[in-house]
Amino acid sequence: MNPSTPLSRPLPAVPSAADFQLPEPLSARKIVVAMSGGVDSSVVAALAARTGAETIGVTLQLYDHGAAVGRTGSCCAGQDIRDARAVAERIGIAHYVFDYESRFRESVMEDFADEYMAGRTPIPCVKCNMGVKFTDLFTLARELGADCLATGHYVRRVEGPQGAQLHRAMDDARDQSYFLFATTQDQLDYLRFPLGGMPKGEVREIARELGLGVAMKPDSQDICFVPDGDYAKVVRKLRPDADDDGEIVHIDGRVLGRHRGLIHYTVGQRKGLEIGGLTDPVYVVRIEPEQKRVVVGPRSALAVSAARLTDINWLGGDFSGPLLAKVRSMARPVPARMEGDRLVFDTPEYGVSPGQAAVLYDEERVLGGGWIKETVGV
């Protein structure tokens, strides 16, 4: 589409050119912005346009356009695409939509279903970043001749002595570094994250001052393609046998009841087990997909001393010293160390689930991470 007339009034005085870390003159540069239709990527597009660089907004349609029309808390479909287009017109930049629905279904949604069927707890946001967003979108940005690809993620890109580093966002409540651990060094060299040093409130204020219609739009939910948070419904649609029932077994061998499908359970879960007659609470300790069995036990049975990681990604080379490890997106980082492919915790860690990611930090810097393959009990 052709860009519309730019805003006649000046943009608010906020950081701009420095956030994109590009050589002068900015008027000779081209920035591609990944626009999901939300407030964060919309503000990034506005900041990019303010630098004087040629700015192009790109939106990937990732899942069923029609089913997502009118939904809130989604991204990259339906109303979100229209919102991204409206923002681009408002700030006067070109905007393009590319259909990646089949690619997204194969690389993210099918994997999501398979992981649940295998008794693991998937993180589709990481898989999306690894594939569609930080691979396919990179290709598009480079084909458009862009000097960088900018996104609305809340992380910081810091130039270090050995090249670009990935750091946690200044606003801990908004930090998204856990979901970007698989970013490669080549990708990080090309990426820009202008919002990493801002609180969310400031981002919304910029959008409000600019008169953007998305200024108060709700944030997208973690799993964008799951209507109303009912992920089991999505898995059933992709894998009709997902609701096969089976035994719920205590770690001491007692059969306590039957479950209604492995997709309803995850390691560490306490609520929704529907087991009566127990005096003490029990938690899901592990899931055995071959036997279609859910194994439960006391909280002490959740303690693990180590986890074996696969597909480990290091940013800036291997790190052999003490580090901090985050094993769930909402978990606090805990002291640990790497011994080969084993992540060894200083003290027992609870609720470590195969399928999740272990993200490794040196204070604020992201060292990398890997996928949790299996755990070692205490």
XYZ file of N, CA and C in Angstrom, residues 16-118:
309
model
N 14.944 8.237 20.073
C 14.612 7.774 18.732
C 15.820 7.188 18.028
N 16.637 8.022 17.395
C 17.706 7.523 16.539
C 18.666 6.595 17.273
N 19.025 6.944 18.504
C 19.992 6.126 19.242
C 19.471 4.709 19.469
N 18.147 4.559 19.589
C 17.578 3.246 19.846
C 17.773 2.288 18.680
N 17.987 2.815 17.495
C 18.126 1.964 16.322
C 19.591 1.684 15.979
N 20.519 2.317 16.662
C 21.950 1.998 16.579
C 22.411 1.823 15.123
N 22.104 2.823 14.322
C 22.474 2.805 12.912
C 23.425 3.959 12.605
N 24.298 3.774 11.630
C 25.221 4.859 11.261
C 24.466 6.054 10.668
N 25.013 7.220 10.899
C 24.481 8.429 10.260
C 24.920 8.463 8.787
N 24.188 9.147 7.912
C 22.927 9.826 8.208
C 21.755 8.853 8.190
N 20.814 9.062 9.100
C 19.661 8.176 9.176
C 18.790 8.261 7.933
N 18.843 9.404 7.243
C 18.031 9.567 6.038
C 18.449 8.609 4.933
N 19.659 8.021 5.075
C 20.144 7.068 4.074
C 19.875 5.626 4.484
N 19.170 5.428 5.605
C 18.932 4.086 6.132
C 17.495 3.645 5.899
N 17.297 2.330 5.964
C 15.963 1.749 5.823
C 15.718 0.815 7.011
N 14.576 0.999 7.668
C 14.204 0.188 8.829
C 12.905 -0.542 8.523
N 12.924 -1.862 8.693
C 11.686 -2.641 8.622
C 11.214 -2.892 10.046
N 9.945 -2.642 10.306
C 9.361 -2.844 11.630
C 8.343 -3.972 11.561
N 8.487 -4.946 12.455
C 7.505 -6.025 12.556
C 6.292 -5.485 13.304
N 5.172 -5.344 12.619
C 3.977 -4.742 13.199
C 2.903 -5.809 13.419
N 2.591 -6.069 14.692
C 1.597 -7.081 15.038
C 0.203 -6.504 15.159
N 0.092 -5.170 15.187
C -1.200 -4.536 15.399
C -1.406 -4.061 16.815
N -0.432 -4.288 17.695
C -0.518 -3.852 19.082
C 0.161 -2.510 19.296
N 0.059 -2.005 20.518
C 0.604 -0.691 20.825
C 2.126 -0.680 20.773
N 2.783 -1.762 21.189
C 4.243 -1.773 21.262
C 4.885 -1.631 19.882
N 4.504 -2.482 18.960
C 5.102 -2.405 17.626
C 4.671 -1.147 16.888
N 3.487 -0.626 17.228
C 3.036 0.619 16.601
C 3.925 1.785 17.020
N 4.285 1.842 18.294
C 5.164 2.905 18.780
C 6.562 2.752 18.182
N 7.045 1.524 18.055
C 8.342 1.304 17.413
C 8.325 1.861 15.991
N 7.248 1.623 15.271
C 7.147 2.143 13.906
C 7.191 3.669 13.894
N 6.522 4.279 14.863
C 6.520 5.737 14.942
C 7.916 6.275 15.261
N 8.623 5.611 16.175
C 9.980 6.032 16.515
C 10.914 5.861 15.318
N 10.734 4.772 14.595
C 11.567 4.543 13.411
C 11.343 5.641 12.379
N 10.081 5.999 12.157
C 9.778 7.043 11.194
C 10.380 8.376 11.634
N 10.435 8.591 12.938
C 10.964 9.855 13.457
C 12.458 10.023 13.166
N 13.187 8.929 13.015
C 14.622 9.042 12.776
C 14.939 9.654 11.420
N 13.975 9.652 10.521
C 14.221 10.123 9.164
C 14.576 9.007 8.210
N 14.756 7.799 8.737
C 15.029 6.652 7.872
C 13.763 6.240 7.133
N 13.930 5.641 5.966
C 12.779 5.055 5.288
C 12.274 3.907 6.138
N 11.006 3.951 6.491
C 10.443 2.963 7.409
C 9.345 2.177 6.717
N 9.397 0.866 6.832
C 8.412 -0.021 6.227
C 7.850 -0.925 7.308
N 6.535 -0.950 7.432
C 5.883 -1.854 8.360
C 5.520 -3.153 7.672
N 5.815 -4.269 8.346
C 5.494 -5.589 7.796
C 4.682 -6.368 8.823
N 3.556 -6.908 8.390
C 2.725 -7.744 9.241
C 2.608 -9.120 8.605
N 2.827 -10.144 9.394
C 2.648 -11.518 8.931
C 1.291 -12.016 9.399
N 0.427 -12.412 8.471
C -0.831 -13.048 8.859
C -0.509 -14.490 9.210
N -0.715 -14.846 10.467
C -0.203 -16.127 10.955
C -1.269 -17.197 11.148
N -2.497 -16.823 11.354
C -3.518 -17.853 11.511
C -4.845 -17.315 11.021
N -5.869 -18.149 11.068
C -7.147 -17.897 10.408
C -7.633 -16.475 10.587
N -7.643 -15.747 9.500
C -8.036 -14.338 9.507
C -9.467 -14.168 9.997
N -10.393 -14.936 9.430
C -11.802 -14.754 9.756
C -12.124 -15.065 11.201
N -11.546 -16.151 11.741
C -11.864 -16.558 13.110
C -11.373 -15.554 14.128
N -10.378 -14.742 13.758
C -9.798 -13.807 14.712
C -10.418 -12.420 14.645
N -11.334 -12.187 13.707
C -11.922 -10.859 13.567
C -12.674 -10.492 14.841
N -12.381 -9.320 15.369
C -13.090 -8.839 16.540
C -12.518 -9.310 17.857
N -11.563 -10.209 17.848
C -10.975 -10.692 19.097
C -10.036 -9.665 19.676
N -9.973 -9.634 21.005
C -8.951 -8.851 21.681
C -7.939 -9.826 22.250
N -6.728 -9.338 22.491
C -5.709 -10.202 23.068
C -5.097 -11.157 22.075
N -5.148 -10.821 20.780
C -4.530 -11.669 19.774
C -3.431 -10.878 19.099
N -2.864 -11.436 18.036
C -1.925 -10.668 17.220
C -1.838 -11.314 15.847
N -1.515 -10.492 14.849
C -1.203 -10.993 13.508
C -2.377 -11.677 12.817
N -3.588 -11.195 13.067
C -4.760 -11.744 12.378
C -5.916 -10.770 12.524
N -6.876 -10.841 11.579
C -8.125 -10.113 11.692
C -7.980 -8.636 12.000
N -8.590 -8.216 13.113
C -8.579 -6.817 13.524
C -7.170 -6.298 13.719
N -6.256 -7.155 14.153
C -4.883 -6.735 14.392
C -4.212 -6.258 13.107
N -4.485 -6.923 12.013
C -3.924 -6.498 10.722
C -4.490 -5.143 10.330
N -5.780 -4.957 10.562
C -6.386 -3.660 10.237
C -5.812 -2.562 11.125
N -5.566 -2.886 12.399
C -4.980 -1.893 13.299
C -3.579 -1.501 12.845
N -2.788 -2.492 12.434
C -1.427 -2.196 11.961
C -1.478 -1.308 10.717
N -2.402 -1.598 9.820
C -2.532 -0.802 8.601
C -2.941 0.636 8.937
N -3.862 0.794 9.902
C -4.317 2.133 10.286
C -3.181 2.943 10.906
N -2.354 2.285 11.724
C -1.220 2.980 12.334
C -0.237 3.420 11.256
N 0.059 2.538 10.318
C 0.990 2.883 9.242
C 0.483 4.089 8.452
N -0.797 4.110 8.175
C -1.367 5.250 7.467
C -1.260 6.520 8.309
N -1.484 6.390 9.603
C -1.453 7.545 10.500
C -0.066 8.185 10.551
N 0.978 7.363 10.616
C 2.329 7.914 10.752
C 3.024 8.083 9.404
N 2.361 7.654 8.329
C 2.871 7.915 6.998
C 3.983 7.006 6.536
N 3.829 5.695 6.738
C 4.833 4.744 6.252
C 4.155 3.682 5.390
N 4.937 3.036 4.572
C 4.425 1.911 3.784
C 4.154 0.720 4.695
N 3.190 -0.102 4.324
C 2.826 -1.270 5.133
C 2.446 -2.423 4.215
N 3.011 -3.596 4.518
C 2.746 -4.779 3.706
C 2.320 -5.942 4.603
N 1.391 -6.748 4.102
C 0.926 -7.945 4.813
C 1.313 -9.166 3.995
N 1.928 -10.135 4.656
C 2.332 -11.381 3.994
C 1.626 -12.553 4.666
N 1.092 -13.460 3.854
C 0.355 -14.616 4.360
C 1.328 -15.743 4.698
N 1.478 -15.992 6.016
C 2.338 -17.073 6.490
C 1.535 -18.077 7.311
N 0.248 -18.182 7.019
C -0.613 -19.040 7.828
C -0.190 -20.510 7.775
N 0.087 -21.031 6.588
C 0.457 -22.450 6.488
C 1.797 -22.717 7.166
N 2.725 -21.808 7.014
C 4.037 -21.951 7.657
C 3.897 -21.922 9.169
N 3.055 -21.040 9.697
C 2.832 -20.926 11.129
C 2.151 -22.187 11.664
N 1.202 -22.692 10.917
C 0.505 -23.900 11.352
C 1.484 -25.067 11.467
N 2.340 -25.229 10.469
C 3.267 -26.356 10.466
C 4.347 -26.233 11.543
N 4.927 -25.052 11.680
C 6.092 -24.908 12.549
C 5.752 -24.573 13.995
N 4.549 -24.043 14.235
C 4.197 -23.631 15.598
C 2.997 -24.407 16.132
N 1.869 -24.369 15.414
C 0.662 -24.991 15.943
C 0.755 -26.514 15.978
N 1.283 -27.115 14.905
C 1.427 -28.575 14.890
C 2.419 -29.022 15.975
N 3.502 -28.283 16.124
C 4.477 -28.600 17.173
C 3.842 -28.462 18.554
N 3.025 -27.445 18.754
C 2.315 -27.223 20.013
C 1.485 -28.449 20.377
N 0.731 -28.953 19.419
C -0.113 -30.126 19.663
C 0.730 -31.366 19.937
N 1.777 -31.575 19.150
C 2.624 -32.750 19.318
C 3.309 -32.771 20.685
N 3.754 -31.596 21.149
C 4.418 -31.525 22.447
C 3.466 -31.914 23.577
N 2.242 -31.426 23.533
C 1.275 -31.808 24.560
C 0.966 -33.298 24.498
N 0.844 -33.837 23.303
C 0.564 -35.263 23.162
C 1.724 -36.114 23.670
N 2.935 -35.552 23.651
C 4.115 -36.272 24.137
C 4.350 -36.063 25.623
